[in-house]
Structures are given as C-alpha cells and as structure tokens.
C-alpha cells in the first residue's frame, strides 16, 4: 500500500482513514483497544526520553492513550483543526477548555441560550474562580460587540442553539476579533457536527463537542472533545484535562466512537434529510403553531445565515410549538399527550442517536426554570424538541398523523 495524503481526500474518506495507524504487531484493521492505565519502558534511559518529551510515547492514560489518540486525530482532521483533546464527556470538554484557556480576571461573552450545565459553569463555577461572563443574544452582533470589555477573552456560543434552534453567524462574530485582538471565538458544535458545519473554517478558534451525540452517534457512549490550534490544545490538555479536571476519555469509549465515526457522513446526512422532511410536514399540520428548524425559509434571518454556514444540511434536531387550545387542550397538556401518543420516538433527552428522541423542555429539561425565565428565551409550554433518528421518514410522518388524531 502507498501512503494516502488525507488533505487531498474528501469528508467520507477522511472519516474512515484519518488518525488510522496500521497495527505494527499483527496488522489489525480495527483500532485495538489499549485498555491500560500505565505504560512500561524497555529501559531507564528510554523512560527518561519519553518523560522529557525527547521521543514520542505514552506514560499514563489520563495524559494520553493510543486508542484515544486515533479519535483525536480523526476529529481534528474532520473539523479542520491542528489538534484535539478528548474528554470523558461534553461537559468535561467545555470545562477543560474554559479552565485551560482562561484565568482570574478574564471575562467571557456567552450566548444567552446555552446547554444547561454550561450555563451553570458560566453563571456559578467560573465567577467563583474570578472569571466572569456576560450573557447576550449572539444573533445580535451589535449586542455582542457592546458586551466586549477590555478584559474579554472569549465569545462562546452554540449554533444552532438548544432548544430554540437560533442561529449565530460564526463568520460575523469571528470578524469582531479584528477590532478586539486577543479574543478567542469558541463554538459548541454539538448540534451541527461536520459535514454540516465547520466553525474553524469560518474563523472560530476553538470547537467543543459533546461526542455523546452525533459524533459517536449510537447512544452508547458519553464523551467530549476540544479542537483547536496546537498551542491551545496543549494548554487545555496539560493545564485542565490532564490535571485539574482529570477527565480523560476511556480507551473503550474511544474505540466505540472511532467505529461510529466511520459512518458519520452517511448518518448525519440522513438525520438532516429526515429532519427537513419532517419539519416541512409539521409546518402543514393544523395543531402546530411554529416549527423552529434552520432549514425552513420561515426562520427568516436564521435561515439566511444557516444557508451560508451549514453546507446545505441543517442539523437533525428541530423544535416545534403546539397551539394553545388545540383539541381543547392547553399547549402544555397537548405536548405531553402528543409524546404519549407517539409510537416511534422515545421520550428521552440527548440527541443524535439512530433512534428518534422527543422531549418536552417545559416539563423535563427546563422544569425547574421559572416559566417567566424560560419564556424569555422562547421555551414555551407547548414546545417539543425532536432529535430525528434514522428510521424511515414516512413511518415518522405516519406516526405523527396518528398521534395528532388521538390528541
Ligand atoms: C449534551 C450537550 C452537552 C454536554 O455533553 P455531555 O456529553 O452530556 O457532557 C453540551 N452541549 C450541548 C449542545 C449538548 O447537547
């Protein structure tokens, strides 16, 4: 075999081959699981050279592991980053990135609709360490710029945001760096993994993922990753992931993720096609007041931005809102009853699995958030969030039809 130059190949080829090393012992095609906590050295001199960084090698799995490394190189290639560091969860990636890159006195501008635990990290954990955050609607560029202070070191957001599917213009936010040097743009790309959206190619500096979702894609692993420049990743790895947070991905999880990623392009394209078809269908249903999906022209400005930055795929997730008074029910009760009536979607949080999942933020993920607060960010009583799976979309449409009929 001759050597393949990955930079000359396309997405689906990279998803399979990036990071791969031929097993030097037996030629195993699948990446072996190096299920070991520590590594041994043939001599004292060799150990010294590995520990001093003179020659590459592994010493302890919290700091690095060959199976985990294959995943890191694969995702770095697919996101177009120089390097990546894997973590035991998406929150491990987010907290490692923030603790690794920032310090006391720094300020972050954070999107107003971010994942619940990220919100807690930004509002409670970081301020207790002297890192403060201001929350703004990152869809409003003027508001983002106005929130930048002399000590602002990062703009952090999710696009599309959870669960309102609001879109932020990554290139436009990244352009703010020209007049504010020293800023990093950090994007949680969990909802729109490659091939949908590649924030680094649009000017962002760091991408974080909950690998638990589309990247592993089979609903059987919790994992995370931070992707960025060699310098940033070295800092996150040594300062935060390996030491303060100590949240390495396990070799077995890395093996499952590598396996899942071989079909990333196939799966994600199908998730997105199914989601678009269902979102269009739901827009025609009389019970539905509004569908929030970046692939729908009814999303206006968000649709225009999505068309530019999401490669013609618009995520596999959408939210929709049931009408108040539909079938004589309150929107809150109708949403719960619809979930009970559906036969295919599982009532569950998480997303990006082959199985379709549905959740009702007002009674599930946001049940503890006061109604007035959640409504301010658009999470109303009748809103349902849908992670469209890989089932046949005609079966999903038929399921909705019977579930609406029995409301
Ligand atoms: C799930 C999720 C996270 C957290 O990831 P875990 O793997 O559950 O720790 C962060 N951001 C977004 C957008 C998510 O959907």
mmCIF file of C-alpha atoms and ligand atoms in Angstrom:
data_model
loop_
_atom_site.group_PDB
_atom_site.id
_atom_site.type_symbol
_atom_site.label_atom_id
_atom_site.label_comp_id
_atom_site.label_asym_id
_atom_site.label_seq_id
_atom_site.Cartn_x
_atom_site.Cartn_y
_atom_site.Cartn_z
ATOM 1 C CA UNK A 1 0.000 0.000 0.000
ATOM 2 C CA UNK A 2 1.113 3.565 -0.683
ATOM 3 C CA UNK A 3 0.656 6.448 1.673
ATOM 4 C CA UNK A 4 -2.601 8.438 1.454
ATOM 5 C CA UNK A 5 -2.464 12.241 1.697
ATOM 6 C CA UNK A 6 -5.636 12.948 3.661
ATOM 7 C CA UNK A 7 -5.651 16.619 2.726
ATOM 8 C CA UNK A 8 -6.326 15.573 -0.864
ATOM 9 C CA UNK A 9 -9.348 13.466 0.135
ATOM 10 C CA UNK A 10 -12.985 14.262 0.860
ATOM 11 C CA UNK A 11 -15.078 14.007 4.004
ATOM 12 C CA UNK A 12 -16.224 10.374 3.927
ATOM 13 C CA UNK A 13 -12.719 9.146 3.107
ATOM 14 C CA UNK A 14 -11.275 11.177 5.973
ATOM 15 C CA UNK A 15 -13.942 9.943 8.410
ATOM 16 C CA UNK A 16 -12.708 6.391 7.790
ATOM 17 C CA UNK A 17 -8.970 6.891 7.368
ATOM 18 C CA UNK A 18 -7.914 9.930 9.440
ATOM 19 C CA UNK A 19 -5.964 9.036 12.558
ATOM 20 C CA UNK A 20 -5.601 5.417 11.483
ATOM 21 C CA UNK A 21 -2.292 3.710 12.048
ATOM 22 C CA UNK A 22 -1.552 0.240 10.763
ATOM 23 C CA UNK A 23 -1.178 -2.044 13.786
ATOM 24 C CA UNK A 24 2.552 -2.799 13.793
ATOM 25 C CA UNK A 25 2.229 -6.091 15.702
ATOM 26 C CA UNK A 26 -0.483 -8.012 13.874
ATOM 27 C CA UNK A 27 -1.901 -5.689 11.224
ATOM 28 C CA UNK A 28 -5.333 -5.483 12.888
ATOM 29 C CA UNK A 29 -7.620 -3.376 10.687
ATOM 30 C CA UNK A 30 -9.819 -2.179 13.565
ATOM 31 C CA UNK A 31 -8.022 0.092 16.026
ATOM 32 C CA UNK A 32 -7.021 -2.013 19.057
ATOM 33 C CA UNK A 33 -8.331 -1.007 22.479
ATOM 34 C CA UNK A 34 -5.269 -0.171 24.579
ATOM 35 C CA UNK A 35 -7.059 -0.895 27.832
ATOM 36 C CA UNK A 36 -4.222 0.051 30.149
ATOM 37 C CA UNK A 37 -3.734 2.684 32.811
ATOM 38 C CA UNK A 38 0.056 2.829 32.592
ATOM 39 C CA UNK A 39 2.770 2.115 30.034
ATOM 40 C CA UNK A 40 6.120 0.407 30.545
ATOM 41 C CA UNK A 41 9.563 1.290 29.198
ATOM 42 C CA UNK A 42 12.306 -1.011 27.943
ATOM 43 C CA UNK A 43 14.970 0.909 29.912
ATOM 44 C CA UNK A 44 15.507 3.756 32.342
ATOM 45 C CA UNK A 45 17.075 5.797 29.594
ATOM 46 C CA UNK A 46 14.054 5.284 27.306
ATOM 47 C CA UNK A 47 11.702 6.291 30.144
ATOM 48 C CA UNK A 48 13.672 9.496 30.632
ATOM 49 C CA UNK A 49 13.419 10.335 26.942
ATOM 50 C CA UNK A 50 9.618 9.801 26.873
ATOM 51 C CA UNK A 51 9.015 11.823 30.042
ATOM 52 C CA UNK A 52 11.219 14.674 28.860
ATOM 53 C CA UNK A 53 9.413 14.754 25.511
ATOM 54 C CA UNK A 54 12.560 13.907 23.551
ATOM 55 C CA UNK A 55 10.799 10.971 21.887
ATOM 56 C CA UNK A 56 7.055 10.476 21.493
ATOM 57 C CA UNK A 57 5.387 7.878 23.682
ATOM 58 C CA UNK A 58 2.727 7.269 26.268
ATOM 59 C CA UNK A 59 3.236 7.128 30.025
ATOM 60 C CA UNK A 60 -0.220 7.194 31.687
ATOM 61 C CA UNK A 61 -3.726 7.078 30.177
ATOM 62 C CA UNK A 62 -5.005 10.236 31.913
ATOM 63 C CA UNK A 63 -2.430 12.119 29.834
ATOM 64 C CA UNK A 64 -2.842 10.163 26.600
ATOM 65 C CA UNK A 65 -3.622 6.763 25.125
ATOM 66 C CA UNK A 66 -3.072 5.305 21.627
ATOM 67 C CA UNK A 67 -6.753 4.379 21.058
ATOM 68 C CA UNK A 68 -7.905 7.790 22.240
ATOM 69 C CA UNK A 69 -5.273 9.412 20.012
ATOM 70 C CA UNK A 70 -6.769 7.871 16.859
ATOM 71 C CA UNK A 71 -10.094 9.516 17.706
ATOM 72 C CA UNK A 72 -8.403 12.863 18.446
ATOM 73 C CA UNK A 73 -6.595 12.894 15.110
ATOM 74 C CA UNK A 74 -9.748 11.857 13.242
ATOM 75 C CA UNK A 75 -11.907 14.635 14.674
ATOM 76 C CA UNK A 76 -9.117 17.229 14.311
ATOM 77 C CA UNK A 77 -8.956 16.394 10.592
ATOM 78 C CA UNK A 78 -12.750 16.499 10.127
ATOM 79 C CA UNK A 79 -13.123 19.829 11.957
ATOM 80 C CA UNK A 80 -10.059 21.280 10.213
ATOM 81 C CA UNK A 81 -8.165 21.881 13.472
ATOM 82 C CA UNK A 82 -4.463 21.394 14.171
ATOM 83 C CA UNK A 83 -5.068 19.175 17.181
ATOM 84 C CA UNK A 84 -7.740 17.854 19.556
ATOM 85 C CA UNK A 85 -8.016 16.579 23.097
ATOM 86 C CA UNK A 86 -10.672 14.025 24.032
ATOM 87 C CA UNK A 87 -12.540 14.140 27.334
ATOM 88 C CA UNK A 88 -14.881 11.877 29.267
ATOM 89 C CA UNK A 89 -17.961 13.997 28.451
ATOM 90 C CA UNK A 90 -19.073 17.097 26.606
ATOM 91 C CA UNK A 91 -19.062 18.973 29.924
ATOM 92 C CA UNK A 92 -15.520 17.702 30.504
ATOM 93 C CA UNK A 93 -14.561 19.290 27.171
ATOM 94 C CA UNK A 94 -16.328 22.575 27.909
ATOM 95 C CA UNK A 95 -14.962 22.958 31.441
ATOM 96 C CA UNK A 96 -11.467 21.853 30.347
ATOM 97 C CA UNK A 97 -11.443 24.399 27.522
ATOM 98 C CA UNK A 98 -12.589 27.216 29.809
ATOM 99 C CA UNK A 99 -10.319 26.361 32.741
ATOM 100 C CA UNK A 100 -7.387 25.603 30.474
ATOM 101 C CA UNK A 101 -7.529 28.796 28.440
ATOM 102 C CA UNK A 102 -8.723 31.432 30.923
ATOM 103 C CA UNK A 103 -7.784 32.709 34.349
ATOM 104 C CA UNK A 104 -8.832 35.023 37.155
ATOM 105 C CA UNK A 105 -9.749 38.474 35.853
ATOM 106 C CA UNK A 106 -10.801 37.252 32.397
ATOM 107 C CA UNK A 107 -14.271 37.905 31.002
ATOM 108 C CA UNK A 108 -16.352 35.854 28.559
ATOM 109 C CA UNK A 109 -19.276 36.942 26.388
ATOM 110 C CA UNK A 110 -21.621 33.954 26.373
ATOM 111 C CA UNK A 111 -24.661 33.184 24.230
ATOM 112 C CA UNK A 112 -27.899 33.555 26.193
ATOM 113 C CA UNK A 113 -29.197 30.107 25.213
ATOM 114 C CA UNK A 114 -26.558 27.531 26.033
ATOM 115 C CA UNK A 115 -26.704 23.965 27.326
ATOM 116 C CA UNK A 116 -27.994 23.906 30.927
ATOM 117 C CA UNK A 117 -24.778 22.690 32.589
ATOM 118 C CA UNK A 118 -22.700 25.148 30.543
ATOM 119 C CA UNK A 119 -24.984 27.863 31.876
ATOM 120 C CA UNK A 120 -24.215 26.735 35.440
ATOM 121 C CA UNK A 121 -20.456 26.698 34.728
ATOM 122 C CA UNK A 122 -20.663 30.239 33.307
ATOM 123 C CA UNK A 123 -23.008 31.675 35.959
ATOM 124 C CA UNK A 124 -21.754 29.912 39.086
ATOM 125 C CA UNK A 125 -18.488 27.980 38.779
ATOM 126 C CA UNK A 126 -16.310 30.368 36.753
ATOM 127 C CA UNK A 127 -17.300 33.501 38.747
ATOM 128 C CA UNK A 128 -16.244 31.715 41.952
ATOM 129 C CA UNK A 129 -12.792 31.446 40.327
ATOM 130 C CA UNK A 130 -12.737 35.103 39.245
ATOM 131 C CA UNK A 131 -13.732 34.520 35.595
ATOM 132 C CA UNK A 132 -16.907 36.433 34.762
ATOM 133 C CA UNK A 133 -19.423 36.140 31.936
ATOM 134 C CA UNK A 134 -21.994 38.402 30.321
ATOM 135 C CA UNK A 135 -24.921 36.766 28.529
ATOM 136 C CA UNK A 136 -26.108 38.153 25.218
ATOM 137 C CA UNK A 137 -28.177 37.076 22.248
ATOM 138 C CA UNK A 138 -25.305 36.198 19.896
ATOM 139 C CA UNK A 139 -27.693 36.544 16.953
ATOM 140 C CA UNK A 140 -27.473 40.290 17.624
ATOM 141 C CA UNK A 141 -23.959 41.356 16.534
ATOM 142 C CA UNK A 142 -24.281 44.858 17.961
ATOM 143 C CA UNK A 143 -25.181 43.390 21.358
ATOM 144 C CA UNK A 144 -22.171 41.060 21.196
ATOM 145 C CA UNK A 145 -19.820 43.911 20.398
ATOM 146 C CA UNK A 146 -21.322 46.127 23.098
ATOM 147 C CA UNK A 147 -20.709 43.405 25.690
ATOM 148 C CA UNK A 148 -16.971 43.204 24.917
ATOM 149 C CA UNK A 149 -14.878 44.679 27.761
ATOM 150 C CA UNK A 150 -11.125 45.355 27.869
ATOM 151 C CA UNK A 151 -10.655 42.039 29.740
ATOM 152 C CA UNK A 152 -12.918 39.985 27.446
ATOM 153 C CA UNK A 153 -11.002 36.935 26.248
ATOM 154 C CA UNK A 154 -13.696 34.878 24.558
ATOM 155 C CA UNK A 155 -17.045 34.809 22.825
ATOM 156 C CA UNK A 156 -18.729 31.475 23.488
ATOM 157 C CA UNK A 157 -21.919 30.208 21.855
ATOM 158 C CA UNK A 158 -23.865 27.300 20.374
ATOM 159 C CA UNK A 159 -25.296 27.381 16.875
ATOM 160 C CA UNK A 160 -27.972 26.209 16.310
ATOM 161 C CA UNK A 161 -28.802 26.856 19.958
ATOM 162 C CA UNK A 162 -30.655 24.423 22.181
ATOM 163 C CA UNK A 163 -33.684 24.118 22.006
ATOM 164 C CA UNK A 164 -34.763 27.223 20.080
ATOM 165 C CA UNK A 165 -32.508 26.424 17.060
ATOM 166 C CA UNK A 166 -31.486 30.075 16.869
ATOM 167 C CA UNK A 167 -28.519 30.541 14.523
ATOM 168 C CA UNK A 168 -25.430 32.674 15.172
ATOM 169 C CA UNK A 169 -23.317 33.923 12.280
ATOM 170 C CA UNK A 170 -19.930 32.361 13.071
ATOM 171 C CA UNK A 171 -18.009 34.340 10.436
ATOM 172 C CA UNK A 172 -19.529 37.666 11.512
ATOM 173 C CA UNK A 173 -18.832 37.067 15.216
ATOM 174 C CA UNK A 174 -15.294 35.916 14.361
ATOM 175 C CA UNK A 175 -14.736 39.122 12.364
ATOM 176 C CA UNK A 176 -15.080 41.062 15.643
ATOM 177 C CA UNK A 177 -11.603 39.745 16.504
ATOM 178 C CA UNK A 178 -10.098 42.209 14.032
ATOM 179 C CA UNK A 179 -11.022 45.165 16.219
ATOM 180 C CA UNK A 180 -10.587 43.237 19.500
ATOM 181 C CA UNK A 181 -7.271 41.393 19.358
ATOM 182 C CA UNK A 182 -6.706 38.634 21.905
ATOM 183 C CA UNK A 183 -10.279 37.355 21.694
ATOM 184 C CA UNK A 184 -10.999 33.686 21.046
ATOM 185 C CA UNK A 185 -14.250 32.541 19.471
ATOM 186 C CA UNK A 186 -15.406 29.229 20.945
ATOM 187 C CA UNK A 187 -18.268 27.291 19.362
ATOM 188 C CA UNK A 188 -20.137 24.325 20.828
ATOM 189 C CA UNK A 189 -20.731 22.479 17.548
ATOM 190 C CA UNK A 190 -22.667 19.534 19.030
ATOM 191 C CA UNK A 191 -25.876 20.274 17.076
ATOM 192 C CA UNK A 192 -24.163 20.642 13.692
ATOM 193 C CA UNK A 193 -21.110 18.368 13.513
ATOM 194 C CA UNK A 194 -19.124 18.061 10.307
ATOM 195 C CA UNK A 195 -20.067 17.637 7.490
ATOM 196 C CA UNK A 196 -22.808 20.128 8.499
ATOM 197 C CA UNK A 197 -20.743 22.990 9.859
ATOM 198 C CA UNK A 198 -17.027 23.618 10.385
ATOM 199 C CA UNK A 199 -16.629 26.667 12.660
ATOM 200 C CA UNK A 200 -12.819 26.763 12.418
ATOM 201 C CA UNK A 201 -13.067 27.303 8.670
ATOM 202 C CA UNK A 202 -15.356 30.285 9.375
ATOM 203 C CA UNK A 203 -12.887 31.989 11.716
ATOM 204 C CA UNK A 204 -13.598 30.401 15.113
ATOM 205 C CA UNK A 205 -10.595 29.379 17.240
ATOM 206 C CA UNK A 206 -11.891 26.521 19.343
ATOM 207 C CA UNK A 207 -14.646 23.943 18.806
ATOM 208 C CA UNK A 208 -16.108 21.836 21.604
ATOM 209 C CA UNK A 209 -18.380 18.835 21.186
ATOM 210 C CA UNK A 210 -20.479 16.519 23.195
ATOM 211 C CA UNK A 211 -19.265 13.429 21.327
ATOM 212 C CA UNK A 212 -22.072 11.624 23.150
ATOM 213 C CA UNK A 213 -24.371 12.924 20.424
ATOM 214 C CA UNK A 214 -23.854 12.723 16.627
ATOM 215 C CA UNK A 215 -20.124 12.020 16.569
ATOM 216 C CA UNK A 216 -20.422 8.694 18.339
ATOM 217 C CA UNK A 217 -23.973 8.561 17.042
ATOM 218 C CA UNK A 218 -25.173 5.334 18.623
ATOM 219 C CA UNK A 219 -26.356 6.456 22.036
ATOM 220 C CA UNK A 220 -23.952 4.216 23.938
ATOM 221 C CA UNK A 221 -21.059 6.477 24.970
ATOM 222 C CA UNK A 222 -20.527 9.660 26.982
ATOM 223 C CA UNK A 223 -17.610 11.644 25.578
ATOM 224 C CA UNK A 224 -16.338 15.071 24.577
ATOM 225 C CA UNK A 225 -13.601 16.790 22.607
ATOM 226 C CA UNK A 226 -11.913 20.175 22.251
ATOM 227 C CA UNK A 227 -10.453 21.033 18.820
ATOM 228 C CA UNK A 228 -8.190 23.998 18.031
ATOM 229 C CA UNK A 229 -4.627 25.138 17.444
ATOM 230 C CA UNK A 230 -1.687 23.064 18.647
ATOM 231 C CA UNK A 231 -0.908 25.719 21.280
ATOM 232 C CA UNK A 232 -4.441 25.941 22.678
ATOM 233 C CA UNK A 233 -4.890 22.177 22.752
ATOM 234 C CA UNK A 234 -1.538 21.672 24.522
ATOM 235 C CA UNK A 235 -2.657 24.189 27.142
ATOM 236 C CA UNK A 236 -6.082 22.594 27.608
ATOM 237 C CA UNK A 237 -4.536 19.120 27.774
ATOM 238 C CA UNK A 238 -1.816 19.879 30.266
ATOM 239 C CA UNK A 239 -3.439 22.526 32.460
ATOM 240 C CA UNK A 240 -7.030 21.331 32.600
ATOM 241 C CA UNK A 241 -7.931 17.969 31.131
ATOM 242 C CA UNK A 242 -4.948 16.050 32.474
ATOM 243 C CA UNK A 243 -4.574 17.840 35.792
ATOM 244 C CA UNK A 244 -7.393 19.988 37.265
ATOM 245 C CA UNK A 245 -10.325 18.273 35.602
ATOM 246 C CA UNK A 246 -8.704 14.877 35.038
ATOM 247 C CA UNK A 247 -11.424 13.861 32.620
ATOM 248 C CA UNK A 248 -9.842 11.559 30.017
ATOM 249 C CA UNK A 249 -11.922 9.579 27.556
ATOM 250 C CA UNK A 250 -11.631 5.843 28.210
ATOM 251 C CA UNK A 251 -9.953 3.678 25.536
ATOM 252 C CA UNK A 252 -13.105 1.565 25.188
ATOM 253 C CA UNK A 253 -15.266 4.640 24.585
ATOM 254 C CA UNK A 254 -12.706 5.896 22.065
ATOM 255 C CA UNK A 255 -12.945 2.573 20.226
ATOM 256 C CA UNK A 256 -16.742 2.847 20.000
ATOM 257 C CA UNK A 257 -16.511 6.457 18.835
ATOM 258 C CA UNK A 258 -13.966 5.597 16.109
ATOM 259 C CA UNK A 259 -16.321 2.848 14.963
ATOM 260 C CA UNK A 260 -19.278 5.244 14.997
ATOM 261 C CA UNK A 261 -17.373 7.916 13.098
ATOM 262 C CA UNK A 262 -16.732 5.690 10.098
ATOM 263 C CA UNK A 263 -20.382 6.340 9.150
ATOM 264 C CA UNK A 264 -20.537 9.959 10.378
ATOM 265 C CA UNK A 265 -21.156 11.450 6.934
ATOM 266 C CA UNK A 266 -23.776 8.863 5.949
ATOM 267 C CA UNK A 267 -25.608 9.152 9.247
ATOM 268 C CA UNK A 268 -25.545 12.907 9.619
ATOM 269 C CA UNK A 269 -26.766 13.497 6.053
ATOM 270 C CA UNK A 270 -29.686 11.125 6.642
ATOM 271 C CA UNK A 271 -30.505 12.716 10.019
ATOM 272 C CA UNK A 272 -30.611 16.109 8.304
ATOM 273 C CA UNK A 273 -32.721 14.912 5.328
ATOM 274 C CA UNK A 274 -35.223 13.264 7.669
ATOM 275 C CA UNK A 275 -35.369 16.352 9.881
ATOM 276 C CA UNK A 276 -36.010 18.682 6.935
ATOM 277 C CA UNK A 277 -38.784 16.464 5.567
ATOM 278 C CA UNK A 278 -40.467 16.163 8.973
ATOM 279 C CA UNK A 279 -40.084 19.859 9.781
ATOM 280 C CA UNK A 280 -41.749 20.694 6.449
ATOM 281 C CA UNK A 281 -44.511 18.199 7.192
ATOM 282 C CA UNK A 282 -45.165 19.600 10.674
ATOM 283 C CA UNK A 283 -45.443 23.117 9.247
ATOM 284 C CA UNK A 284 -48.559 21.885 7.401
ATOM 285 C CA UNK A 285 -50.213 20.366 10.497
ATOM 286 C CA UNK A 286 -53.084 22.462 11.948
ATOM 287 C CA UNK A 287 -52.088 21.627 15.547
ATOM 288 C CA UNK A 288 -48.638 23.188 15.089
ATOM 289 C CA UNK A 289 -48.108 26.881 15.686
ATOM 290 C CA UNK A 290 -44.444 27.102 14.680
ATOM 291 C CA UNK A 291 -41.528 24.881 13.706
ATOM 292 C CA UNK A 292 -38.024 26.012 14.634
ATOM 293 C CA UNK A 293 -35.595 24.493 12.143
ATOM 294 C CA UNK A 294 -32.800 26.435 10.401
ATOM 295 C CA UNK A 295 -33.601 24.714 7.095
ATOM 296 C CA UNK A 296 -37.032 26.371 6.846
ATOM 297 C CA UNK A 297 -37.416 29.694 4.995
ATOM 298 C CA UNK A 298 -39.949 30.667 7.718
ATOM 299 C CA UNK A 299 -36.927 31.079 10.044
ATOM 300 C CA UNK A 300 -36.057 34.303 8.170
ATOM 301 C CA UNK A 301 -32.644 35.690 9.145
ATOM 302 C CA UNK A 302 -31.612 32.411 10.786
ATOM 303 C CA UNK A 303 -32.352 30.560 7.548
ATOM 304 C CA UNK A 304 -30.241 33.020 5.550
ATOM 305 C CA UNK A 305 -27.237 32.560 7.870
ATOM 306 C CA UNK A 306 -27.745 28.798 8.007
ATOM 307 C CA UNK A 307 -27.694 28.631 4.220
ATOM 308 C CA UNK A 308 -24.283 30.263 4.239
ATOM 309 C CA UNK A 309 -22.642 28.330 7.047
ATOM 310 C CA UNK A 310 -24.309 24.895 7.255
ATOM 311 C CA UNK A 311 -23.327 23.257 3.935
ATOM 312 C CA UNK A 312 -26.903 22.653 2.789
ATOM 313 C CA UNK A 313 -27.576 20.407 5.820
ATOM 314 C CA UNK A 314 -29.446 21.918 8.753
ATOM 315 C CA UNK A 315 -28.996 19.528 11.705
ATOM 316 C CA UNK A 316 -31.184 16.610 12.702
ATOM 317 C CA UNK A 317 -32.853 18.497 15.508
ATOM 318 C CA UNK A 318 -35.834 20.793 15.478
ATOM 319 C CA UNK A 319 -38.348 22.155 17.913
ATOM 320 C CA UNK A 320 -41.996 22.840 17.304
ATOM 321 C CA UNK A 321 -44.715 24.509 19.287
ATOM 322 C CA UNK A 322 -48.271 23.221 19.647
ATOM 323 C CA UNK A 323 -51.154 25.673 19.508
ATOM 324 C CA UNK A 324 -52.784 26.744 22.744
ATOM 325 C CA UNK A 325 -56.274 25.204 22.811
ATOM 326 C CA UNK A 326 -55.564 22.590 20.140
ATOM 327 C CA UNK A 327 -58.133 19.755 20.528
ATOM 328 C CA UNK A 328 -59.401 21.676 23.586
ATOM 329 C CA UNK A 329 -56.128 21.196 25.491
ATOM 330 C CA UNK A 330 -53.638 23.657 26.947
ATOM 331 C CA UNK A 331 -50.395 23.698 24.958
ATOM 332 C CA UNK A 332 -48.612 22.173 27.978
ATOM 333 C CA UNK A 333 -51.026 19.214 28.203
ATOM 334 C CA UNK A 334 -51.159 18.766 24.429
ATOM 335 C CA UNK A 335 -47.351 18.485 24.297
ATOM 336 C CA UNK A 336 -47.294 15.792 26.964
ATOM 337 C CA UNK A 337 -50.193 13.907 25.393
ATOM 338 C CA UNK A 338 -48.564 14.023 21.963
ATOM 339 C CA UNK A 339 -45.407 12.431 23.418
ATOM 340 C CA UNK A 340 -47.552 9.685 24.973
ATOM 341 C CA UNK A 341 -49.421 9.133 21.692
ATOM 342 C CA UNK A 342 -46.331 8.748 19.510
ATOM 343 C CA UNK A 343 -45.147 5.174 18.932
ATOM 344 C CA UNK A 344 -41.659 5.551 17.415
ATOM 345 C CA UNK A 345 -39.945 8.421 19.297
ATOM 346 C CA UNK A 346 -38.607 7.552 22.738
ATOM 347 C CA UNK A 347 -39.331 10.101 25.468
ATOM 348 C CA UNK A 348 -35.746 10.983 26.343
ATOM 349 C CA UNK A 349 -33.183 13.770 26.485
ATOM 350 C CA UNK A 350 -29.925 13.537 24.483
ATOM 351 C CA UNK A 351 -29.854 13.628 20.699
ATOM 352 C CA UNK A 352 -28.049 12.384 17.642
ATOM 353 C CA UNK A 353 -28.917 8.708 18.147
ATOM 354 C CA UNK A 354 -30.215 6.348 15.419
ATOM 355 C CA UNK A 355 -33.461 6.262 17.436
ATOM 356 C CA UNK A 356 -35.747 9.274 17.290
ATOM 357 C CA UNK A 357 -35.980 11.025 20.657
ATOM 358 C CA UNK A 358 -38.515 13.583 21.844
ATOM 359 C CA UNK A 359 -38.521 15.770 24.908
ATOM 360 C CA UNK A 360 -40.731 18.499 26.338
ATOM 361 C CA UNK A 361 -38.445 21.177 27.818
ATOM 362 C CA UNK A 362 -41.176 22.772 29.980
ATOM 363 C CA UNK A 363 -41.816 19.513 31.870
ATOM 364 C CA UNK A 364 -38.375 17.887 31.505
ATOM 365 C CA UNK A 365 -35.036 19.695 30.949
ATOM 366 C CA UNK A 366 -36.368 23.119 31.971
ATOM 367 C CA UNK A 367 -38.945 22.024 34.567
ATOM 368 C CA UNK A 368 -37.025 23.778 37.364
ATOM 369 C CA UNK A 369 -36.586 27.012 35.399
ATOM 370 C CA UNK A 370 -39.326 29.535 36.319
ATOM 371 C CA UNK A 371 -41.879 29.823 33.494
ATOM 372 C CA UNK A 372 -41.216 33.531 33.008
ATOM 373 C CA UNK A 373 -37.455 32.986 32.661
ATOM 374 C CA UNK A 374 -37.742 30.157 30.131
ATOM 375 C CA UNK A 375 -40.358 32.024 28.102
ATOM 376 C CA UNK A 376 -37.972 34.962 27.788
ATOM 377 C CA UNK A 377 -35.642 32.736 25.729
ATOM 378 C CA UNK A 378 -38.538 31.255 23.741
ATOM 379 C CA UNK A 379 -39.044 27.985 25.635
ATOM 380 C CA UNK A 380 -42.816 27.971 25.847
ATOM 381 C CA UNK A 381 -45.268 25.458 27.379
ATOM 382 C CA UNK A 382 -46.114 23.901 24.022
ATOM 383 C CA UNK A 383 -42.560 23.463 22.732
ATOM 384 C CA UNK A 384 -41.274 19.965 21.969
ATOM 385 C CA UNK A 385 -37.711 19.187 20.914
ATOM 386 C CA UNK A 386 -37.217 16.438 18.424
ATOM 387 C CA UNK A 387 -33.979 14.603 17.592
ATOM 388 C CA UNK A 388 -34.839 12.913 14.322
ATOM 389 C CA UNK A 389 -33.397 9.424 14.046
ATOM 390 C CA UNK A 390 -32.534 7.219 11.117
ATOM 391 C CA UNK A 391 -35.915 5.484 10.869
ATOM 392 C CA UNK A 392 -37.838 5.740 7.581
ATOM 393 C CA UNK A 393 -39.214 9.273 7.476
ATOM 394 C CA UNK A 394 -42.553 8.073 6.054
ATOM 395 C CA UNK A 395 -43.049 5.977 9.201
ATOM 396 C CA UNK A 396 -42.300 9.027 11.358
ATOM 397 C CA UNK A 397 -44.829 11.145 9.428
ATOM 398 C CA UNK A 398 -47.474 8.430 9.761
ATOM 399 C CA UNK A 399 -46.728 8.234 13.473
ATOM 400 C CA UNK A 400 -47.318 11.975 13.856
ATOM 401 C CA UNK A 401 -50.564 11.740 11.903
ATOM 402 C CA UNK A 402 -51.972 9.063 14.241
ATOM 403 C CA UNK A 403 -50.645 10.871 17.351
ATOM 404 C CA UNK A 404 -52.303 14.170 16.353
ATOM 405 C CA UNK A 405 -55.567 12.375 15.517
ATOM 406 C CA UNK A 406 -55.724 10.966 19.060
ATOM 407 C CA UNK A 407 -54.982 14.275 20.872
HETATM 408 C C1 LIG B 1 -25.249 17.182 25.575
HETATM 409 C C2 LIG B 1 -24.640 18.505 25.357
HETATM 410 C C3 LIG B 1 -23.559 18.964 26.132
HETATM 411 C C4 LIG B 1 -22.998 18.165 27.279
HETATM 412 O O1 LIG B 1 -22.408 16.990 26.849
HETATM 413 P P1 LIG B 1 -22.258 15.669 27.775
HETATM 414 O O2 LIG B 1 -21.578 14.716 26.873
HETATM 415 O O3 LIG B 1 -23.640 15.262 28.176
HETATM 416 O O4 LIG B 1 -21.436 16.083 28.958
HETATM 417 C C5 LIG B 1 -23.016 20.194 25.832
HETATM 418 N N1 LIG B 1 -23.505 20.956 24.828
HETATM 419 C C6 LIG B 1 -24.556 20.565 24.081
HETATM 420 C C7 LIG B 1 -25.059 21.454 22.988
HETATM 421 C C8 LIG B 1 -25.159 19.330 24.311
HETATM 422 O O5 LIG B 1 -26.205 18.942 23.564
#
